Short mmCIF file of C-alpha atoms in Angstrom, two decimals:
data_model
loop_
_atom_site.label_atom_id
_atom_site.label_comp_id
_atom_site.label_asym_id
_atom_site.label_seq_id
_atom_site.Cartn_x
_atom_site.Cartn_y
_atom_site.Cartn_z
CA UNK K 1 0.00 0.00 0.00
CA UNK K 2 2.65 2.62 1.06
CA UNK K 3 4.79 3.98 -2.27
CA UNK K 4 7.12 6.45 -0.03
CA UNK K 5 9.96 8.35 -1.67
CA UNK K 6 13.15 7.59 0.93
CA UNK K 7 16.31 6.90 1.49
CA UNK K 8 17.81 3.55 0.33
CA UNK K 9 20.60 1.85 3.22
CA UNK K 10 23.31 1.96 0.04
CA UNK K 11 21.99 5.47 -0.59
CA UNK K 12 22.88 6.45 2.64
CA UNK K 13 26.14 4.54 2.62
CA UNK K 14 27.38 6.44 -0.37
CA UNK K 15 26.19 9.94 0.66
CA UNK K 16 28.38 8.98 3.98
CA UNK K 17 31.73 8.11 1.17
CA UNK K 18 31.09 11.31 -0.85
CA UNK K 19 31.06 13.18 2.76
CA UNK K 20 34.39 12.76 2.83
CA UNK K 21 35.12 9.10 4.56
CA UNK K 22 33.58 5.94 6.36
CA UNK K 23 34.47 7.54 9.56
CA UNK K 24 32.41 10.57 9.21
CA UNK K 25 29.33 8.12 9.44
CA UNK K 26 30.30 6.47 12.88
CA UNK K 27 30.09 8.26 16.11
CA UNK K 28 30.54 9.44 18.76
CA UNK K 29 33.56 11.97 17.73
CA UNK K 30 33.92 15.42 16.85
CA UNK K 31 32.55 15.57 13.44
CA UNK K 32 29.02 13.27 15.07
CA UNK K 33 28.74 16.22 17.18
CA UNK K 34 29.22 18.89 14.69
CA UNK K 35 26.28 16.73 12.53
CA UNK K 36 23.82 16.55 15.59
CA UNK K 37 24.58 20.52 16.04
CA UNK K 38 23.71 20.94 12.40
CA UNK K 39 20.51 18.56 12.22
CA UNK K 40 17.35 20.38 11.70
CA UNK K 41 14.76 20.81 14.29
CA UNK K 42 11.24 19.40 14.26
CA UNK K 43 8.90 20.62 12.52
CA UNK K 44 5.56 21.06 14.35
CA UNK K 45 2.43 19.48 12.35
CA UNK K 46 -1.46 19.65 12.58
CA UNK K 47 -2.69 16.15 11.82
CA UNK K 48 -5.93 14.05 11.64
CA UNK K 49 -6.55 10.52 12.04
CA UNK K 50 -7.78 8.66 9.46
CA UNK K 51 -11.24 7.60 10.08
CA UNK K 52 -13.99 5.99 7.63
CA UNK K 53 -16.95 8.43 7.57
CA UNK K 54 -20.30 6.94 6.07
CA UNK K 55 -22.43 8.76 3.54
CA UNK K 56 -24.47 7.86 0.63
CA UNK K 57 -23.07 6.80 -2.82
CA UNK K 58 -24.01 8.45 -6.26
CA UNK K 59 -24.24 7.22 -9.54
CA UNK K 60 -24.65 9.59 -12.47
CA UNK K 61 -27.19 10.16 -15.52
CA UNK K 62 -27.30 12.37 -18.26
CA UNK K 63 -30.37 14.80 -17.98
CA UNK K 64 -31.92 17.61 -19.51
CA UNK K 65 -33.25 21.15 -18.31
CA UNK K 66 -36.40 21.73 -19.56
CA UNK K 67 -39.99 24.53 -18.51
CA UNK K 68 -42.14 23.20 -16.02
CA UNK K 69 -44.56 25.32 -17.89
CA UNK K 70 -44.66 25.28 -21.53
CA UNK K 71 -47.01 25.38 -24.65
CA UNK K 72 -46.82 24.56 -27.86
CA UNK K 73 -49.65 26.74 -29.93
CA UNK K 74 -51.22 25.26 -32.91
CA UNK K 75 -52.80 25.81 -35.57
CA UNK K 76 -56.74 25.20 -35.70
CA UNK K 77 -57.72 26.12 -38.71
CA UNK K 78 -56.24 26.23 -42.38
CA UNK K 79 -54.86 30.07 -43.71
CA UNK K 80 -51.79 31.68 -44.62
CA UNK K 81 -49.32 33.14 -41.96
CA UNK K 82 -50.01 37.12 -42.15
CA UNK K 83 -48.24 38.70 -38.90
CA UNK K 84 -45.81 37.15 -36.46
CA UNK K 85 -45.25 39.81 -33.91
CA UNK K 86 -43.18 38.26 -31.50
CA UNK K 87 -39.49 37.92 -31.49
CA UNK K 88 -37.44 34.16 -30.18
CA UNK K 89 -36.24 34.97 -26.06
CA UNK K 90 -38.95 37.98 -25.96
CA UNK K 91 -41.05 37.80 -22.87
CA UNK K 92 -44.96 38.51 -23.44
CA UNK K 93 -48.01 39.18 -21.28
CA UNK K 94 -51.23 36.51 -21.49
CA UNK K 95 -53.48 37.62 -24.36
CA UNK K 96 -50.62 39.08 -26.18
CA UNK K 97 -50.39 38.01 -30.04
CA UNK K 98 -47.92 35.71 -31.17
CA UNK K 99 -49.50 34.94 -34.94
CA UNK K 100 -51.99 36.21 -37.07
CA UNK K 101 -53.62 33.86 -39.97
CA UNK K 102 -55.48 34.90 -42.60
CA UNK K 103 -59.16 34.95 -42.11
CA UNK K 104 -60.62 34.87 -45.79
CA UNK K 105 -62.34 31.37 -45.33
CA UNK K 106 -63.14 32.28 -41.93
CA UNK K 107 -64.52 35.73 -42.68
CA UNK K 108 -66.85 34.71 -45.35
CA UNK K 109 -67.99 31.36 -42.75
CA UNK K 110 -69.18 34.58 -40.27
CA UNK K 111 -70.79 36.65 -42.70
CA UNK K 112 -73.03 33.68 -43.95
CA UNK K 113 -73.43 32.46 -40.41
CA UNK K 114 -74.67 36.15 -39.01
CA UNK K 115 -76.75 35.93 -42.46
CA UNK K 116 -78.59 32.73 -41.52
CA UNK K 117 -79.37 34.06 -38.18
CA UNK K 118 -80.73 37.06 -39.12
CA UNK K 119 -83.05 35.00 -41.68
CA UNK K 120 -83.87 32.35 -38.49
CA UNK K 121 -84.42 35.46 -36.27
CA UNK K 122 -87.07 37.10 -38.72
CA UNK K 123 -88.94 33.52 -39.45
CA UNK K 124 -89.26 32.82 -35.74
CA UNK K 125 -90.77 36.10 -34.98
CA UNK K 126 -93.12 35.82 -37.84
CA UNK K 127 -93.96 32.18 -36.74
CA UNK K 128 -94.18 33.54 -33.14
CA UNK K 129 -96.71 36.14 -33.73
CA UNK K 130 -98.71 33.90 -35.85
CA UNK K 131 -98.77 31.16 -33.12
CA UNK K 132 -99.85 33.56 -30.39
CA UNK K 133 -103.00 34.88 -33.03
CA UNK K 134 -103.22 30.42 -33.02
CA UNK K 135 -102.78 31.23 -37.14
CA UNK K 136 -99.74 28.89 -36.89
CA UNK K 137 -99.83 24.76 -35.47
CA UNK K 138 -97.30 24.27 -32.19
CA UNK K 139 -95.41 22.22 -34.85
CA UNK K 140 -94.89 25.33 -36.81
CA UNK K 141 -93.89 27.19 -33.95
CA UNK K 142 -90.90 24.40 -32.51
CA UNK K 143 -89.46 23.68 -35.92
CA UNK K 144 -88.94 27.66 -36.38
CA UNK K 145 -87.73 27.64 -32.60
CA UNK K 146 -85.32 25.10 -33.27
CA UNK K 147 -84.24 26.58 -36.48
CA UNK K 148 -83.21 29.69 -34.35
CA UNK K 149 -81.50 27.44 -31.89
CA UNK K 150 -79.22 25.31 -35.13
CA UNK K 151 -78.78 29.30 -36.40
CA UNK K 152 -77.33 30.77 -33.37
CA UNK K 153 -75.15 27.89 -32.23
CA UNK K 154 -73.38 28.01 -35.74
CA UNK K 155 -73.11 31.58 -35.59
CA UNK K 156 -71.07 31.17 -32.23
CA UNK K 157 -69.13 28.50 -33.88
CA UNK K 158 -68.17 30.34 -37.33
CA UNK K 159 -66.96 33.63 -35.39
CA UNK K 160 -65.11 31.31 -32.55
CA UNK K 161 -63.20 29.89 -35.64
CA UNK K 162 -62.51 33.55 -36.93
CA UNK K 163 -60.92 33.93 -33.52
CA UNK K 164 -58.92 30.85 -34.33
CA UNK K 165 -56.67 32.62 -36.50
CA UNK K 166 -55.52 35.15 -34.01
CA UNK K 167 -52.79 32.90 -31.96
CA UNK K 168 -52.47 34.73 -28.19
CA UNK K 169 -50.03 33.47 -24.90
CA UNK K 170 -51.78 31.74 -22.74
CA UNK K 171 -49.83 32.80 -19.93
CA UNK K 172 -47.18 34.85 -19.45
CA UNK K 173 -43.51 33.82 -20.22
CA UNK K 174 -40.85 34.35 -22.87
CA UNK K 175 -40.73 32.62 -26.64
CA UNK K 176 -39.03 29.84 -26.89
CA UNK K 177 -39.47 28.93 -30.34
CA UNK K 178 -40.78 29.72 -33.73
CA UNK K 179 -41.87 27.26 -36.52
CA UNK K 180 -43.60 29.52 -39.55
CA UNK K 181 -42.49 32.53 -40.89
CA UNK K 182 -44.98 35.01 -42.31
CA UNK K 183 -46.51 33.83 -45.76
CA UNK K 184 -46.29 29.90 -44.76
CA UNK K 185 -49.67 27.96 -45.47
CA UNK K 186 -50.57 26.40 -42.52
CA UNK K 187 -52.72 23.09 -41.59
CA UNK K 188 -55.00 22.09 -38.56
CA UNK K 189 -52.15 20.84 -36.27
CA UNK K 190 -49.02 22.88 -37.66
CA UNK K 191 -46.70 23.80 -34.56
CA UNK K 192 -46.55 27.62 -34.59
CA UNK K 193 -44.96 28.75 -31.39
CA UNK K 194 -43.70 28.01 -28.17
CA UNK K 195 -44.48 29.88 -25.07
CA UNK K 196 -42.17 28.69 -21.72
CA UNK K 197 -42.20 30.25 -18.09
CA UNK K 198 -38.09 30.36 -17.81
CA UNK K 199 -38.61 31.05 -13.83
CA UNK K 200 -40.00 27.38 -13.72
CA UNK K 201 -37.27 25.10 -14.58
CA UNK K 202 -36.79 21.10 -13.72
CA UNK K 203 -34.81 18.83 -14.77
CA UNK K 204 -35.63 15.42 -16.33
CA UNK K 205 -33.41 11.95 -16.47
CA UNK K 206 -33.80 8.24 -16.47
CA UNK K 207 -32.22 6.13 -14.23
CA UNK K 208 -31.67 2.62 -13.90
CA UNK K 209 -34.97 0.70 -12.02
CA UNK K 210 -32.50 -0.17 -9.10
CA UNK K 211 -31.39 3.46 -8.68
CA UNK K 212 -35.24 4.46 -8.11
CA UNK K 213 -35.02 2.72 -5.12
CA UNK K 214 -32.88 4.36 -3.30
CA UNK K 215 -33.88 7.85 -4.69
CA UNK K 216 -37.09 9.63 -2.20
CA UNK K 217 -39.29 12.67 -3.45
CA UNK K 218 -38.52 15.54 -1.81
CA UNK K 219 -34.79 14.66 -1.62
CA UNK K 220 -32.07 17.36 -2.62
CA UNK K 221 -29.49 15.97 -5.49
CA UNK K 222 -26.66 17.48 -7.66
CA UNK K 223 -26.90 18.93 -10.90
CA UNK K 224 -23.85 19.94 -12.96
CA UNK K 225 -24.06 21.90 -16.14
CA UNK K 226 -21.36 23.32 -18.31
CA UNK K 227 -17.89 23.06 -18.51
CA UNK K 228 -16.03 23.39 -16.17
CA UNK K 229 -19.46 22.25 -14.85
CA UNK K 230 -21.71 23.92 -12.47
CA UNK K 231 -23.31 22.27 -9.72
CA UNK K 232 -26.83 23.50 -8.41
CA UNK K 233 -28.66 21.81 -6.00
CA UNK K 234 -32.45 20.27 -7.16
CA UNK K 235 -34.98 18.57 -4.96
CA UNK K 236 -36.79 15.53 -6.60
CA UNK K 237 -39.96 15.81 -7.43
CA UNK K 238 -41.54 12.96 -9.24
CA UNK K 239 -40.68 9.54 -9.92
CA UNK K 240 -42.56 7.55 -12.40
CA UNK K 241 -44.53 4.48 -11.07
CA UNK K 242 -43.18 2.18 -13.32
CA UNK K 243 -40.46 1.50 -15.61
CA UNK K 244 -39.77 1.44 -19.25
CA UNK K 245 -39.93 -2.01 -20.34
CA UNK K 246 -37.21 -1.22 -23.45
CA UNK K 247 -34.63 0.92 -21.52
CA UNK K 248 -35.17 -0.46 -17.98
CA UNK K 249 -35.54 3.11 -16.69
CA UNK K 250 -37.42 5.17 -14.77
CA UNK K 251 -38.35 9.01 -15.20
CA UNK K 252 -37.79 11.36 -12.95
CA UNK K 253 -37.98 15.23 -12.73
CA UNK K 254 -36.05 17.70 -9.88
CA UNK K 255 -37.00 21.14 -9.91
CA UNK K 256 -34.54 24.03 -9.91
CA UNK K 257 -35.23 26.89 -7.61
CA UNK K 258 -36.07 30.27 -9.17
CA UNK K 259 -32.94 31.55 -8.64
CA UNK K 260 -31.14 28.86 -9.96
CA UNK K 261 -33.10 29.00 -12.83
CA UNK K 262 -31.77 32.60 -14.08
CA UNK K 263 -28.34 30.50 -14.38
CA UNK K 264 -30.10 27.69 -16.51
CA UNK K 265 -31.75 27.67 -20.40
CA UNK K 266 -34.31 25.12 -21.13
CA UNK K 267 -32.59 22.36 -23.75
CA UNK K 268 -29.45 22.50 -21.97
CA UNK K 269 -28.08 19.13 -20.84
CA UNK K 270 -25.84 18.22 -18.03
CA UNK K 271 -25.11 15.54 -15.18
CA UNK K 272 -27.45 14.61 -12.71
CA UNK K 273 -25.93 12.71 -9.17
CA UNK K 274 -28.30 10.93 -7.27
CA UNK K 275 -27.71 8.31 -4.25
CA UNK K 276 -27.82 4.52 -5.47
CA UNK K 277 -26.49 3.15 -1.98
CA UNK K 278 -24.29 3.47 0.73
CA UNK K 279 -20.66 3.59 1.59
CA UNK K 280 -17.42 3.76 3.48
CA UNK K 281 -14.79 6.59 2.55
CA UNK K 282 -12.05 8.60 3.78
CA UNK K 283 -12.41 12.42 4.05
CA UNK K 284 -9.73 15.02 4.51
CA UNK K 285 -9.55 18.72 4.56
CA UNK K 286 -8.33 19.56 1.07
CA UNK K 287 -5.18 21.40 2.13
CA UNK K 288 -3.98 18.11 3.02
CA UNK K 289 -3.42 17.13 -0.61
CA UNK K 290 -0.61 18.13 -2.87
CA UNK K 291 -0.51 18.44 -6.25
CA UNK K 292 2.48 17.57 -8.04
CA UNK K 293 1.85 17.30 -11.21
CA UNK K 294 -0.89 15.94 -11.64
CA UNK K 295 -0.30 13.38 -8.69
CA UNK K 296 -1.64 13.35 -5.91
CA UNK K 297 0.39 13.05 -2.34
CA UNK K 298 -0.01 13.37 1.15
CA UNK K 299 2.08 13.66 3.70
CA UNK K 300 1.58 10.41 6.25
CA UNK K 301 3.55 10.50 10.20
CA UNK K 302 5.04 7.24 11.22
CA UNK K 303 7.60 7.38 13.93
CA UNK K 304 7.51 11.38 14.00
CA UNK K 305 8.53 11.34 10.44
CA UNK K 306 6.66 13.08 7.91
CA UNK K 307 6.17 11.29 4.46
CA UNK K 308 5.34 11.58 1.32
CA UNK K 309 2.60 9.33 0.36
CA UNK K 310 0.37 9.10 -3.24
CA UNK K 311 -3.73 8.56 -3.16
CA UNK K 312 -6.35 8.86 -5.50
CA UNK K 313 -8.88 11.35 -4.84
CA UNK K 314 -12.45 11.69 -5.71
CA UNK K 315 -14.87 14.35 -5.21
CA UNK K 316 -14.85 17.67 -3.26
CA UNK K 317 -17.98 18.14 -0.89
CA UNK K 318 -18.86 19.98 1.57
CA UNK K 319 -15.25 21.17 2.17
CA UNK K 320 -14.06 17.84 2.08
CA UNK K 321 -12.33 15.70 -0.56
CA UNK K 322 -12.85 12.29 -1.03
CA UNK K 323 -9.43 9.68 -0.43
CA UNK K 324 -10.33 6.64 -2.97
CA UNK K 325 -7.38 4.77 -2.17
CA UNK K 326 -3.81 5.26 -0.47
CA UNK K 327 -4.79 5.71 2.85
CA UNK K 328 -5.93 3.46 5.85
CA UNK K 329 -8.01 3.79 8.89
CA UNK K 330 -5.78 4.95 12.06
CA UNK K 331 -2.77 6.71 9.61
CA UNK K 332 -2.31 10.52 10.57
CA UNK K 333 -2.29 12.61 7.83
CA UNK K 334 -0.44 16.56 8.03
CA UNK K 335 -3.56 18.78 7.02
CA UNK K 336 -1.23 22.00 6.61
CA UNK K 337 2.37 20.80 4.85
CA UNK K 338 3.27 24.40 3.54
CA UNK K 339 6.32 24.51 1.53
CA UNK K 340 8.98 23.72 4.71
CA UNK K 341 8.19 20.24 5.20
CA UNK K 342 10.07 17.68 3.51
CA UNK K 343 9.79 14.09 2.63
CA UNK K 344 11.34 11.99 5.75
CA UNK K 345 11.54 15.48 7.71
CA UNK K 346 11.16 14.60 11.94
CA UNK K 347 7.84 16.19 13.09
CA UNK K 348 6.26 16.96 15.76
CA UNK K 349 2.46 16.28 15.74
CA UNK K 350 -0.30 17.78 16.93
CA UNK K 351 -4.25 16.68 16.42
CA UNK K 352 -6.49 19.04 15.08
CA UNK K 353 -8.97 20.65 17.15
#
């Protein structure tokens, strides 16, 4: 387990020739004394003690950011694209108009609607009259009734189509897409526009069937977008009953909080971390590690000797970082090296408060 940098017994032996003779290794004698006189002193050390510290483990998915509230305006009717007075990221008010159809068909649909009414109107007053002077059967008098009724009802339906072709938010939000430009012939069902709330984001993934077990609603988890990614902090909010039978998963969503949210665009993918189980791991405070390039070492006390030891580090949370491997329970670990201390230097340690 331990990979120390140190001295070798032939190293030694050979630094001791080079000094200048065998005898300037032996002691006592004048020149031992002038060595101890010249070794340095201990270096005082804060250390911890290795201990295992339980937490949760996580297991990563891809996921994607997308509006809690969103809506994708259709077309109704048939017509030709006339005005599209809305711009893509521009924020609008409910009511507002996003696209404007042309209302030929829909126009002339009214006018011989309002005409037919006005006919049905006239015959049932006629028929009316003529019933209350009993010059007209009851017969007379409910098929002219119900004539009025068919009349009026289409009437509300022609100019309720007419309105059709004006396209208005249904809330308010921002645009988040545009599919026609002005002159396009549209079709019942042609996607037009795309209204979003961008203050209401969550985020969506699928995870494994045995991750969902371990994952609760309500539960805050990671989410890291960009790179170098940024993490933000979601809380889960749903998890789909079941699973999908073809990719074993399950859905879930985690909102983002509003302010988050300003940070985050809809579309945008990133990582989400959630807990699949637990586990044992060594923490340390982060100053503990050095970098050397790219390696990573820490300095380990055995015997009031400081040295130099590599590990593998994970993550960095909650002002901790994660020791993968290269350390065992019960070593003490120098949390603040600084630039004196040396491999093999004598220490003096002192536990952390």
């Amino acid at each position: 387990m331990l990979r120390r940098i140190g001295w070798s017994t032939v190293g030694m032996v050979g630094a001791c020739l080079i000094a200048g003779g065998i005898s300037a290794c032996h002691g006592p004698g004048k020149s031992g004394s002038k060595a101890e006189s010249r070794s340095p002193s201990t270096l005082p050390v804060e250390v911890v003690v290795v201990r295992p510290s339980g937490g949760s483990r996580d297991g990563h998915v891809s996921a994607v950011v997308e509006a809690r509230h969103d809506a994708l305006m259709r077309s109704r009717v048939s017509g030709r694209v006339v005005a599209i007075p809305v711009r893509l990221g521009q924020r609008v008010r409910k009511g507002d108009l996003l696209i404007r159809l042309s209302g030929e068909s829909q126009g002339a649909a009214v006018r011989a609607a309002d005409a037919t009414l006005l006919e049905a109107e006239k015959n049932y007053s006629r028929i009316d009259a003529l019933f209350r002077s009993a010059s007209a059967t009851r017969a007379e008098w409910d098929r002219a009734r119900k004539n009025l009724d068919v009349a009026r009802a289409q009437d509300q339906r022609a100019h309720s189509v007419l309105g059709w072709s004006a396209i208005r938010s249904p809330f308010s939000g921002m645009i988040s897409g545009k599919f026609v430009r002005e002159g396009d012939t549209v079709a019942p069902g042609t996607p037009l526009v795309e209204v979003i709330e961008p203050v209401r984001l969550r985020v969506e993934a699928h995870v494994p069937s045995l991750w969902a077990r371990e994952i609760e609603k309500g539960e805050k988890v990671r989410f890291g977008a960009g790179n170098p990614p940024v993490f933000f902090s979601v809380i889960i909010r749903e998890i789909a009953a079941g699973t999908d039978p073809v990719t074993h998963t399950v859905r879930i969503r985690a909102d983002v909080s509003p302010s988050d949210a300003r940070k985050l665009r809809p579309g945008e993918f990133g990582t989400l971390f959630v807990p699949v189980g637990k586990e044992t791991r060594f923490l340390l405070p982060p100053t503990a590690v050095l970098d050397k390039d790219g390696l990573k070492e820490v300095f380990v006390v055995e015997n009031n000797r400081a040295y130099l030891q590599y590990v593998r580090t994970g993550e960095v949370r909650d002002g901790q970082i994660e020791i993968l491997s290269g350390l065992s329970e019960g070593e003490t670990v120098v949390i603040h090296p600084g630039s004196r201390l040396e491999n093999g230097a004598a220490v003096t340690p002192e536990i952390a408060s």
